[in-house]
């Protein structure tokens, strides 16, 4: 069940009605959300739900144990069991075949027998997001950052809540589980803003992302040799915009849907292509993942509070594992390590010269160069991210370097969507929120008419077939 489908809108409407019919009773409203979340996930396949329940049960027992123990050793052992078991599920179902091929490559030439047949395990949808959120909950409980111990039911609902289950954002406890005890309130303005975010997400996904993907990105990355260097470059730029508008659309709909039930999720994007360096980019892109990696991996490794060589190593480890999180393929690790290496270069440069000034005309010029350079780095490294194999990525890079001209295969519709994407991306966020404020001030019948007209317009503009969200594969 995709967020941008009529099926989901019907599902959301029914869940909304049932939830607010019993919202004064905690367990009744939470029960509605749990049933809805189970149904939502079961529309793909219900079997992984059992895996999620077992993993949550192990974590919950460990939390109960270390909250009651006064022994530092016991507490550390229990939190370790919880983290290792959760990561074990991720490694087994997502990375087993990757590890198997690595062992074949390393040990095969030495005469060591290693299984050569793929395991063929089912990869549960949303497993990576579930794993990271499960670990953050356990660690926050261990650190004492969560004020109370919640029931297993609340713990499980926090992880399975359908707006964020499949593709994030990774929601902190203060934005969800710590709000379960509060009687929800939904004003007309808050409800209107939630609908506005859902509508904007639909437009981003169906009008911009899907058109760019089907109209140029997919065919070019499938057969780069059939296109000129200029067309390949436009396709790489188009892919970065497709990825942003596809994923931010999912986040918009998730934020809007959660708002309809009285929950406020944090923003997941902040105009990332206006970043002036890679550190700035990662503070704007997929913010819930970037902050998770910072708080639960980089800082526990020592962050930048250690020696400079160790700080650079911590950065490489974080970016490499962050890249590998995206998929069981070494090209994702290479992509992450490439970003990590360039961040290390930036950090060493800052150690030598100091951070660049942020005020004055020289600072503005440097920021402009930094913006262009960062955008190009992001766009070009994503060739590895998007290409189905490293060999295909090599073909794409080779085609880009040939320098052949001609843009005959870039349609007028694709150019129009690229222009819309670029203009909307540089538009100040304040205007985006002001448009939302204007929408919520409209009378309810007028809002309904606007949404219907928008839906009809989207259907008219998009002649392409419905496409899954890019981040579903992660």
GROMACS .gro file of C-alpha atoms in nm:
model
  474
    1UNK     CA    1   0.000   0.000   0.000
    2UNK     CA    2   0.176   0.311  -0.125
    3UNK     CA    3   0.128   0.650   0.039
    4UNK     CA    4   0.039   0.804  -0.297
    5UNK     CA    5  -0.243   0.558  -0.372
    6UNK     CA    6  -0.620   0.600  -0.336
    7UNK     CA    7  -0.613   0.283  -0.128
    8UNK     CA    8  -0.394   0.455   0.132
    9UNK     CA    9  -0.612   0.767   0.140
   10UNK     CA   10  -0.917   0.548   0.209
   11UNK     CA   11  -0.723   0.354   0.475
   12UNK     CA   12  -0.607   0.679   0.637
   13UNK     CA   13  -0.961   0.819   0.640
   14UNK     CA   14  -1.106   0.511   0.810
   15UNK     CA   15  -0.824   0.498   1.066
   16UNK     CA   16  -0.864   0.871   1.135
   17UNK     CA   17  -1.239   0.833   1.198
   18UNK     CA   18  -1.197   0.534   1.430
   19UNK     CA   19  -0.910   0.693   1.621
   20UNK     CA   20  -1.093   1.015   1.700
   21UNK     CA   21  -1.411   0.827   1.786
   22UNK     CA   22  -1.229   0.669   2.083
   23UNK     CA   23  -0.949   0.923   2.139
   24UNK     CA   24  -1.048   0.990   2.502
   25UNK     CA   25  -0.956   0.633   2.596
   26UNK     CA   26  -0.583   0.564   2.579
   27UNK     CA   27  -0.584   0.192   2.512
   28UNK     CA   28  -0.869   0.213   2.264
   29UNK     CA   29  -0.696   0.478   2.052
   30UNK     CA   30  -0.361   0.299   2.073
   31UNK     CA   31  -0.538  -0.021   1.978
   32UNK     CA   32  -0.677   0.146   1.666
   33UNK     CA   33  -0.326   0.257   1.568
   34UNK     CA   34  -0.182  -0.089   1.631
   35UNK     CA   35  -0.447  -0.265   1.423
   36UNK     CA   36  -0.405  -0.008   1.147
   37UNK     CA   37  -0.027  -0.049   1.151
   38UNK     CA   38  -0.052  -0.428   1.130
   39UNK     CA   39  -0.299  -0.404   0.840
   40UNK     CA   40  -0.083  -0.145   0.664
   41UNK     CA   41   0.229  -0.363   0.681
   42UNK     CA   42   0.041  -0.681   0.598
   43UNK     CA   43  -0.057  -0.535   0.262
   44UNK     CA   44   0.299  -0.627   0.154
   45UNK     CA   45   0.358  -0.947   0.349
   46UNK     CA   46   0.262  -1.022   0.711
   47UNK     CA   47   0.541  -1.270   0.793
   48UNK     CA   48   0.806  -1.010   0.892
   49UNK     CA   49   0.570  -0.881   1.161
   50UNK     CA   50   0.645  -1.195   1.362
   51UNK     CA   51   1.016  -1.118   1.330
   52UNK     CA   52   0.954  -0.760   1.450
   53UNK     CA   53   0.751  -0.884   1.748
   54UNK     CA   54   1.023  -1.129   1.854
   55UNK     CA   55   1.300  -0.869   1.817
   56UNK     CA   56   1.097  -0.617   2.017
   57UNK     CA   57   1.026  -0.879   2.283
   58UNK     CA   58   1.398  -0.948   2.334
   59UNK     CA   59   1.471  -0.577   2.356
   60UNK     CA   60   1.184  -0.522   2.597
   61UNK     CA   61   1.305  -0.792   2.833
   62UNK     CA   62   1.657  -0.646   2.825
   63UNK     CA   63   1.518  -0.300   2.904
   64UNK     CA   64   1.321  -0.435   3.199
   65UNK     CA   65   1.637  -0.607   3.321
   66UNK     CA   66   1.878  -0.314   3.307
   67UNK     CA   67   1.623  -0.066   3.445
   68UNK     CA   68   1.592  -0.282   3.754
   69UNK     CA   69   1.959  -0.373   3.795
   70UNK     CA   70   2.206  -0.173   4.001
   71UNK     CA   71   2.506  -0.359   3.862
   72UNK     CA   72   2.692  -0.169   3.585
   73UNK     CA   73   2.819  -0.499   3.447
   74UNK     CA   74   2.472  -0.652   3.423
   75UNK     CA   75   2.330  -0.336   3.270
   76UNK     CA   76   2.603  -0.323   3.007
   77UNK     CA   77   2.562  -0.693   2.928
   78UNK     CA   78   2.186  -0.657   2.877
   79UNK     CA   79   2.209  -0.351   2.653
   80UNK     CA   80   2.476  -0.536   2.453
   81UNK     CA   81   2.246  -0.836   2.410
   82UNK     CA   82   1.967  -0.609   2.289
   83UNK     CA   83   2.185  -0.425   2.036
   84UNK     CA   84   2.361  -0.738   1.908
   85UNK     CA   85   2.035  -0.930   1.868
   86UNK     CA   86   1.873  -0.641   1.680
   87UNK     CA   87   2.173  -0.599   1.453
   88UNK     CA   88   2.180  -0.975   1.411
   89UNK     CA   89   1.834  -0.966   1.258
   90UNK     CA   90   1.944  -0.691   1.018
   91UNK     CA   91   2.267  -0.868   0.922
   92UNK     CA   92   2.094  -1.203   0.872
   93UNK     CA   93   1.809  -1.088   0.651
   94UNK     CA   94   1.980  -0.802   0.470
   95UNK     CA   95   2.353  -0.876   0.456
   96UNK     CA   96   2.386  -1.256   0.471
   97UNK     CA   97   2.447  -1.293   0.098
   98UNK     CA   98   2.684  -0.995   0.095
   99UNK     CA   99   2.895  -1.156   0.369
  100UNK     CA  100   2.874  -1.491   0.188
  101UNK     CA  101   3.012  -1.347  -0.136
  102UNK     CA  102   3.287  -1.171   0.059
  103UNK     CA  103   3.388  -1.500   0.220
  104UNK     CA  104   3.385  -1.673  -0.119
  105UNK     CA  105   3.615  -1.404  -0.258
  106UNK     CA  106   3.852  -1.408   0.040
  107UNK     CA  107   3.860  -1.776   0.138
  108UNK     CA  108   3.780  -1.950  -0.191
  109UNK     CA  109   4.130  -1.904  -0.339
  110UNK     CA  110   4.275  -2.051  -0.016
  111UNK     CA  111   4.085  -2.376  -0.069
  112UNK     CA  112   3.837  -2.315   0.214
  113UNK     CA  113   3.490  -2.442   0.126
  114UNK     CA  114   3.229  -2.165   0.148
  115UNK     CA  115   2.865  -2.185   0.046
  116UNK     CA  116   2.829  -2.051  -0.308
  117UNK     CA  117   2.450  -2.065  -0.339
  118UNK     CA  118   2.255  -1.754  -0.229
  119UNK     CA  119   2.057  -1.789   0.094
  120UNK     CA  120   1.755  -1.627  -0.073
  121UNK     CA  121   1.616  -1.485   0.251
  122UNK     CA  122   1.320  -1.248   0.233
  123UNK     CA  123   1.421  -0.888   0.306
  124UNK     CA  124   1.142  -0.740   0.520
  125UNK     CA  125   1.024  -0.401   0.397
  126UNK     CA  126   1.147  -0.126   0.631
  127UNK     CA  127   1.387  -0.353   0.823
  128UNK     CA  128   1.668  -0.094   0.829
  129UNK     CA  129   1.442   0.179   0.966
  130UNK     CA  130   1.295  -0.061   1.223
  131UNK     CA  131   1.643  -0.166   1.336
  132UNK     CA  132   1.780   0.185   1.384
  133UNK     CA  133   1.472   0.302   1.569
  134UNK     CA  134   1.474  -0.010   1.789
  135UNK     CA  135   1.839   0.049   1.881
  136UNK     CA  136   1.785   0.416   1.959
  137UNK     CA  137   1.498   0.327   2.195
  138UNK     CA  138   1.709   0.070   2.381
  139UNK     CA  139   2.007   0.305   2.410
  140UNK     CA  140   1.794   0.600   2.523
  141UNK     CA  141   1.639   0.379   2.793
  142UNK     CA  142   1.987   0.267   2.898
  143UNK     CA  143   2.111   0.627   2.914
  144UNK     CA  144   1.811   0.730   3.123
  145UNK     CA  145   1.687   0.975   2.859
  146UNK     CA  146   1.337   0.825   2.857
  147UNK     CA  147   1.147   0.914   3.175
  148UNK     CA  148   0.961   0.587   3.229
  149UNK     CA  149   0.939   0.225   3.126
  150UNK     CA  150   0.660   0.166   2.877
  151UNK     CA  151   0.458  -0.149   2.823
  152UNK     CA  152   0.548  -0.400   2.554
  153UNK     CA  153   0.239  -0.292   2.360
  154UNK     CA  154   0.349   0.073   2.361
  155UNK     CA  155   0.706  -0.027   2.276
  156UNK     CA  156   0.587  -0.230   1.977
  157UNK     CA  157   0.347   0.040   1.855
  158UNK     CA  158   0.626   0.298   1.873
  159UNK     CA  159   0.825   0.085   1.628
  160UNK     CA  160   0.534  -0.022   1.403
  161UNK     CA  161   0.339   0.307   1.381
  162UNK     CA  162   0.248   0.301   1.013
  163UNK     CA  163   0.338   0.657   0.899
  164UNK     CA  164   0.711   0.599   0.963
  165UNK     CA  165   0.746   0.218   0.962
  166UNK     CA  166   0.848   0.153   0.602
  167UNK     CA  167   1.075   0.445   0.509
  168UNK     CA  168   1.113   0.668   0.811
  169UNK     CA  169   1.174   0.924   0.931
  170UNK     CA  170   1.348   0.769   1.231
  171UNK     CA  171   1.132   0.911   1.510
  172UNK     CA  172   1.272   0.993   1.853
  173UNK     CA  173   1.074   0.879   2.162
  174UNK     CA  174   0.987   1.237   2.261
  175UNK     CA  175   0.792   1.274   1.936
  176UNK     CA  176   0.587   0.956   1.968
  177UNK     CA  177   0.596   0.709   2.256
  178UNK     CA  178   0.627   0.980   2.521
  179UNK     CA  179   0.308   1.132   2.380
  180UNK     CA  180   0.101   0.813   2.414
  181UNK     CA  181  -0.021   0.913   2.761
  182UNK     CA  182  -0.133   1.259   2.647
  183UNK     CA  183  -0.493   1.302   2.538
  184UNK     CA  184  -0.459   1.399   2.171
  185UNK     CA  185  -0.589   1.731   2.047
  186UNK     CA  186  -0.641   1.826   1.684
  187UNK     CA  187  -0.747   2.176   1.592
  188UNK     CA  188  -0.890   2.268   1.254
  189UNK     CA  189  -0.564   2.448   1.172
  190UNK     CA  190  -0.346   2.151   1.267
  191UNK     CA  191  -0.564   1.915   1.068
  192UNK     CA  192  -0.548   2.150   0.770
  193UNK     CA  193  -0.169   2.164   0.788
  194UNK     CA  194  -0.157   1.784   0.801
  195UNK     CA  195  -0.369   1.761   0.486
  196UNK     CA  196  -0.154   2.027   0.322
  197UNK     CA  197   0.163   1.826   0.389
  198UNK     CA  198   0.001   1.512   0.248
  199UNK     CA  199  -0.111   1.700  -0.065
  200UNK     CA  200   0.235   1.850  -0.115
  201UNK     CA  201   0.388   1.506  -0.077
  202UNK     CA  202   0.156   1.366  -0.342
  203UNK     CA  203   0.252   1.643  -0.584
  204UNK     CA  204   0.625   1.597  -0.517
  205UNK     CA  205   0.605   1.224  -0.576
  206UNK     CA  206   0.367   1.201  -0.871
  207UNK     CA  207   0.433   1.523  -1.059
  208UNK     CA  208   0.809   1.569  -1.015
  209UNK     CA  209   0.988   1.255  -0.893
  210UNK     CA  210   0.806   0.996  -1.103
  211UNK     CA  211   0.820   1.206  -1.422
  212UNK     CA  212   1.195   1.258  -1.386
  213UNK     CA  213   1.252   0.891  -1.306
  214UNK     CA  214   1.052   0.738  -1.589
  215UNK     CA  215   1.114   1.017  -1.838
  216UNK     CA  216   1.495   1.024  -1.825
  217UNK     CA  217   1.673   0.866  -1.529
  218UNK     CA  218   1.565   0.503  -1.576
  219UNK     CA  219   1.637   0.476  -1.950
  220UNK     CA  220   1.974   0.655  -1.928
  221UNK     CA  221   2.103   0.447  -1.636
  222UNK     CA  222   1.978   0.131  -1.810
  223UNK     CA  223   2.179   0.194  -2.131
  224UNK     CA  224   2.416   0.490  -2.090
  225UNK     CA  225   2.594   0.406  -2.416
  226UNK     CA  226   2.277   0.498  -2.606
  227UNK     CA  227   2.295   0.858  -2.484
  228UNK     CA  228   2.534   1.150  -2.520
  229UNK     CA  229   2.756   1.273  -2.237
  230UNK     CA  230   2.533   1.580  -2.200
  231UNK     CA  231   2.222   1.363  -2.167
  232UNK     CA  232   2.396   1.142  -1.912
  233UNK     CA  233   2.490   1.449  -1.708
  234UNK     CA  234   2.134   1.584  -1.719
  235UNK     CA  235   2.016   1.238  -1.607
  236UNK     CA  236   2.252   1.240  -1.307
  237UNK     CA  237   2.119   1.582  -1.206
  238UNK     CA  238   1.763   1.462  -1.265
  239UNK     CA  239   1.828   1.159  -1.043
  240UNK     CA  240   1.938   1.376  -0.752
  241UNK     CA  241   1.617   1.576  -0.784
  242UNK     CA  242   1.412   1.258  -0.827
  243UNK     CA  243   1.564   1.111  -0.512
  244UNK     CA  244   1.505   1.428  -0.311
  245UNK     CA  245   1.146   1.482  -0.422
  246UNK     CA  246   1.063   1.112  -0.390
  247UNK     CA  247   1.199   1.075  -0.037
  248UNK     CA  248   1.096   1.417   0.092
  249UNK     CA  249   0.747   1.342  -0.047
  250UNK     CA  250   0.732   1.029   0.169
  251UNK     CA  251   0.849   1.231   0.469
  252UNK     CA  252   0.588   1.501   0.400
  253UNK     CA  253   0.309   1.244   0.388
  254UNK     CA  254   0.442   1.070   0.701
  255UNK     CA  255   0.459   1.403   0.888
  256UNK     CA  256   0.112   1.502   0.765
  257UNK     CA  257  -0.043   1.164   0.850
  258UNK     CA  258   0.111   1.164   1.200
  259UNK     CA  259  -0.022   1.518   1.255
  260UNK     CA  260  -0.376   1.394   1.188
  261UNK     CA  261  -0.339   1.172   1.496
  262UNK     CA  262  -0.194   1.448   1.713
  263UNK     CA  263   0.176   1.362   1.677
  264UNK     CA  264   0.443   1.603   1.559
  265UNK     CA  265   0.735   1.450   1.371
  266UNK     CA  266   1.055   1.646   1.316
  267UNK     CA  267   1.144   1.769   0.968
  268UNK     CA  268   1.361   1.532   0.766
  269UNK     CA  269   1.495   1.769   0.497
  270UNK     CA  270   1.608   2.131   0.480
  271UNK     CA  271   1.682   2.226   0.117
  272UNK     CA  272   1.995   2.003   0.102
  273UNK     CA  273   2.112   2.119  -0.242
  274UNK     CA  274   2.180   2.465  -0.100
  275UNK     CA  275   2.453   2.319   0.123
  276UNK     CA  276   2.795   2.486   0.094
  277UNK     CA  277   2.998   2.181   0.204
  278UNK     CA  278   2.940   1.813   0.268
  279UNK     CA  279   2.900   1.856   0.643
  280UNK     CA  280   2.632   2.114   0.572
  281UNK     CA  281   2.472   1.878   0.321
  282UNK     CA  282   2.443   1.594   0.571
  283UNK     CA  283   2.289   1.830   0.827
  284UNK     CA  284   2.014   1.899   0.571
  285UNK     CA  285   1.965   1.559   0.401
  286UNK     CA  286   1.772   1.276   0.567
  287UNK     CA  287   1.817   1.454   0.899
  288UNK     CA  288   1.675   1.171   1.109
  289UNK     CA  289   1.939   0.930   0.974
  290UNK     CA  290   2.225   1.181   0.991
  291UNK     CA  291   2.150   1.267   1.354
  292UNK     CA  292   2.108   0.898   1.437
  293UNK     CA  293   2.453   0.818   1.297
  294UNK     CA  294   2.595   1.113   1.489
  295UNK     CA  295   2.432   1.025   1.823
  296UNK     CA  296   2.453   0.644   1.819
  297UNK     CA  297   2.768   0.575   1.616
  298UNK     CA  298   3.002   0.871   1.562
  299UNK     CA  299   2.992   1.012   1.915
  300UNK     CA  300   3.011   0.672   2.092
  301UNK     CA  301   3.322   0.601   1.879
  302UNK     CA  302   3.473   0.916   2.027
  303UNK     CA  303   3.362   1.168   1.766
  304UNK     CA  304   3.609   1.453   1.736
  305UNK     CA  305   3.696   1.448   2.107
  306UNK     CA  306   3.986   1.212   2.038
  307UNK     CA  307   4.312   1.254   1.846
  308UNK     CA  308   4.286   1.398   1.497
  309UNK     CA  309   4.377   1.071   1.318
  310UNK     CA  310   4.120   0.886   1.529
  311UNK     CA  311   3.857   1.153   1.456
  312UNK     CA  312   3.914   1.102   1.083
  313UNK     CA  313   3.885   0.725   1.128
  314UNK     CA  314   3.560   0.770   1.319
  315UNK     CA  315   3.428   0.981   1.035
  316UNK     CA  316   3.521   0.718   0.775
  317UNK     CA  317   3.363   0.438   0.981
  318UNK     CA  318   3.043   0.636   1.025
  319UNK     CA  319   3.009   0.729   0.659
  320UNK     CA  320   3.107   0.382   0.538
  321UNK     CA  321   2.851   0.207   0.760
  322UNK     CA  322   2.597   0.479   0.681
  323UNK     CA  323   2.646   0.405   0.314
  324UNK     CA  324   2.620   0.029   0.364
  325UNK     CA  325   2.296   0.083   0.560
  326UNK     CA  326   2.134   0.176   0.229
  327UNK     CA  327   2.175  -0.167   0.077
  328UNK     CA  328   2.354  -0.501   0.074
  329UNK     CA  329   2.591  -0.404  -0.205
  330UNK     CA  330   2.949  -0.284  -0.179
  331UNK     CA  331   2.873   0.010  -0.409
  332UNK     CA  332   2.675   0.169  -0.124
  333UNK     CA  333   2.975   0.132   0.106
  334UNK     CA  334   3.198   0.284  -0.164
  335UNK     CA  335   2.954   0.574  -0.200
  336UNK     CA  336   2.956   0.633   0.175
  337UNK     CA  337   3.334   0.605   0.198
  338UNK     CA  338   3.373   0.852  -0.089
  339UNK     CA  339   3.170   1.106   0.106
  340UNK     CA  340   3.369   1.023   0.418
  341UNK     CA  341   3.702   1.072   0.241
  342UNK     CA  342   3.597   1.411   0.108
  343UNK     CA  343   3.470   1.514   0.450
  344UNK     CA  344   3.810   1.415   0.592
  345UNK     CA  345   3.980   1.639   0.334
  346UNK     CA  346   3.752   1.927   0.432
  347UNK     CA  347   3.817   1.874   0.801
  348UNK     CA  348   4.194   1.860   0.755
  349UNK     CA  349   4.176   2.179   0.546
  350UNK     CA  350   3.984   2.350   0.825
  351UNK     CA  351   4.241   2.233   1.081
  352UNK     CA  352   4.514   2.391   0.871
  353UNK     CA  353   4.343   2.712   0.761
  354UNK     CA  354   4.055   2.750   1.002
  355UNK     CA  355   3.689   2.744   0.912
  356UNK     CA  356   3.594   2.995   0.640
  357UNK     CA  357   3.430   3.322   0.750
  358UNK     CA  358   3.052   3.341   0.734
  359UNK     CA  359   3.015   3.719   0.685
  360UNK     CA  360   3.126   3.966   0.423
  361UNK     CA  361   3.150   3.966   0.041
  362UNK     CA  362   3.439   3.718   0.033
  363UNK     CA  363   3.237   3.475   0.245
  364UNK     CA  364   2.946   3.501   0.000
  365UNK     CA  365   3.169   3.426  -0.297
  366UNK     CA  366   3.324   3.128  -0.118
  367UNK     CA  367   2.977   3.007  -0.020
  368UNK     CA  368   2.869   3.028  -0.384
  369UNK     CA  369   3.166   2.822  -0.501
  370UNK     CA  370   3.107   2.580  -0.214
  371UNK     CA  371   2.741   2.538  -0.310
  372UNK     CA  372   2.825   2.454  -0.672
  373UNK     CA  373   3.112   2.221  -0.576
  374UNK     CA  374   2.904   2.039  -0.313
  375UNK     CA  375   2.614   1.993  -0.554
  376UNK     CA  376   2.844   1.849  -0.820
  377UNK     CA  377   3.006   1.612  -0.570
  378UNK     CA  378   2.666   1.492  -0.450
  379UNK     CA  379   2.535   1.449  -0.804
  380UNK     CA  380   2.841   1.268  -0.942
  381UNK     CA  381   2.889   1.032  -0.648
  382UNK     CA  382   2.524   0.931  -0.678
  383UNK     CA  383   2.606   0.759  -1.006
  384UNK     CA  384   2.741   0.475  -0.789
  385UNK     CA  385   2.431   0.496  -0.571
  386UNK     CA  386   2.185   0.474  -0.863
  387UNK     CA  387   2.360   0.239  -1.106
  388UNK     CA  388   2.252  -0.126  -1.064
  389UNK     CA  389   2.615  -0.245  -1.058
  390UNK     CA  390   2.965  -0.102  -1.028
  391UNK     CA  391   3.024  -0.201  -1.389
  392UNK     CA  392   2.725   0.007  -1.501
  393UNK     CA  393   2.848   0.296  -1.287
  394UNK     CA  394   3.183   0.270  -1.465
  395UNK     CA  395   3.004   0.283  -1.801
  396UNK     CA  396   2.816   0.592  -1.688
  397UNK     CA  397   3.132   0.770  -1.573
  398UNK     CA  398   3.305   0.674  -1.897
  399UNK     CA  399   3.020   0.818  -2.098
  400UNK     CA  400   3.026   1.140  -1.896
  401UNK     CA  401   3.398   1.183  -1.969
  402UNK     CA  402   3.361   1.143  -2.344
  403UNK     CA  403   3.224   1.496  -2.382
  404UNK     CA  404   2.970   1.417  -2.653
  405UNK     CA  405   2.701   1.680  -2.692
  406UNK     CA  406   2.333   1.675  -2.784
  407UNK     CA  407   2.015   1.673  -2.573
  408UNK     CA  408   1.759   1.539  -2.821
  409UNK     CA  409   1.643   1.265  -2.581
  410UNK     CA  410   1.554   1.506  -2.299
  411UNK     CA  411   1.184   1.574  -2.342
  412UNK     CA  412   1.010   1.907  -2.287
  413UNK     CA  413   0.823   1.755  -1.992
  414UNK     CA  414   1.149   1.651  -1.825
  415UNK     CA  415   1.296   1.999  -1.876
  416UNK     CA  416   0.980   2.149  -1.726
  417UNK     CA  417   0.997   1.921  -1.423
  418UNK     CA  418   1.366   1.999  -1.372
  419UNK     CA  419   1.283   2.369  -1.377
  420UNK     CA  420   0.998   2.320  -1.129
  421UNK     CA  421   1.224   2.110  -0.907
  422UNK     CA  422   1.506   2.365  -0.907
  423UNK     CA  423   1.280   2.666  -0.846
  424UNK     CA  424   1.081   2.498  -0.570
  425UNK     CA  425   1.401   2.381  -0.403
  426UNK     CA  426   1.550   2.730  -0.378
  427UNK     CA  427   1.220   2.884  -0.266
  428UNK     CA  428   1.247   2.985   0.101
  429UNK     CA  429   1.080   2.741   0.338
  430UNK     CA  430   0.891   3.033   0.491
  431UNK     CA  431   0.687   3.064   0.170
  432UNK     CA  432   0.611   2.692   0.181
  433UNK     CA  433   0.474   2.724   0.534
  434UNK     CA  434   0.290   3.047   0.452
  435UNK     CA  435   0.113   2.865   0.172
  436UNK     CA  436   0.013   2.606   0.430
  437UNK     CA  437  -0.119   2.879   0.659
  438UNK     CA  438  -0.323   3.019   0.370
  439UNK     CA  439  -0.463   2.673   0.296
  440UNK     CA  440  -0.580   2.616   0.655
  441UNK     CA  441  -0.758   2.952   0.659
  442UNK     CA  442  -0.980   2.848   0.371
  443UNK     CA  443  -1.330   2.723   0.457
  444UNK     CA  444  -1.350   2.345   0.481
  445UNK     CA  445  -1.558   2.306   0.159
  446UNK     CA  446  -1.305   2.518  -0.029
  447UNK     CA  447  -1.018   2.306   0.106
  448UNK     CA  448  -1.197   1.995  -0.017
  449UNK     CA  449  -1.244   2.146  -0.363
  450UNK     CA  450  -0.875   2.249  -0.376
  451UNK     CA  451  -0.764   1.897  -0.283
  452UNK     CA  452  -0.995   1.738  -0.540
  453UNK     CA  453  -0.877   1.973  -0.813
  454UNK     CA  454  -0.517   1.906  -0.715
  455UNK     CA  455  -0.579   1.534  -0.733
  456UNK     CA  456  -0.737   1.562  -1.077
  457UNK     CA  457  -0.451   1.783  -1.194
  458UNK     CA  458  -0.192   1.536  -1.070
  459UNK     CA  459  -0.370   1.251  -1.245
  460UNK     CA  460  -0.385   1.452  -1.567
  461UNK     CA  461  -0.019   1.552  -1.556
  462UNK     CA  462   0.122   1.212  -1.473
  463UNK     CA  463   0.082   0.964  -1.753
  464UNK     CA  464   0.346   0.738  -1.599
  465UNK     CA  465   0.266   0.426  -1.399
  466UNK     CA  466   0.270   0.427  -1.020
  467UNK     CA  467   0.625   0.377  -0.892
  468UNK     CA  468   0.735   0.262  -0.546
  469UNK     CA  469   0.928   0.502  -0.325
  470UNK     CA  470   1.302   0.482  -0.379
  471UNK     CA  471   1.382   0.432  -0.010
  472UNK     CA  472   1.153   0.128   0.016
  473UNK     CA  473   1.450  -0.080  -0.103
  474UNK     CA  474   1.657   0.031   0.196
   0.00000   0.00000   0.00000
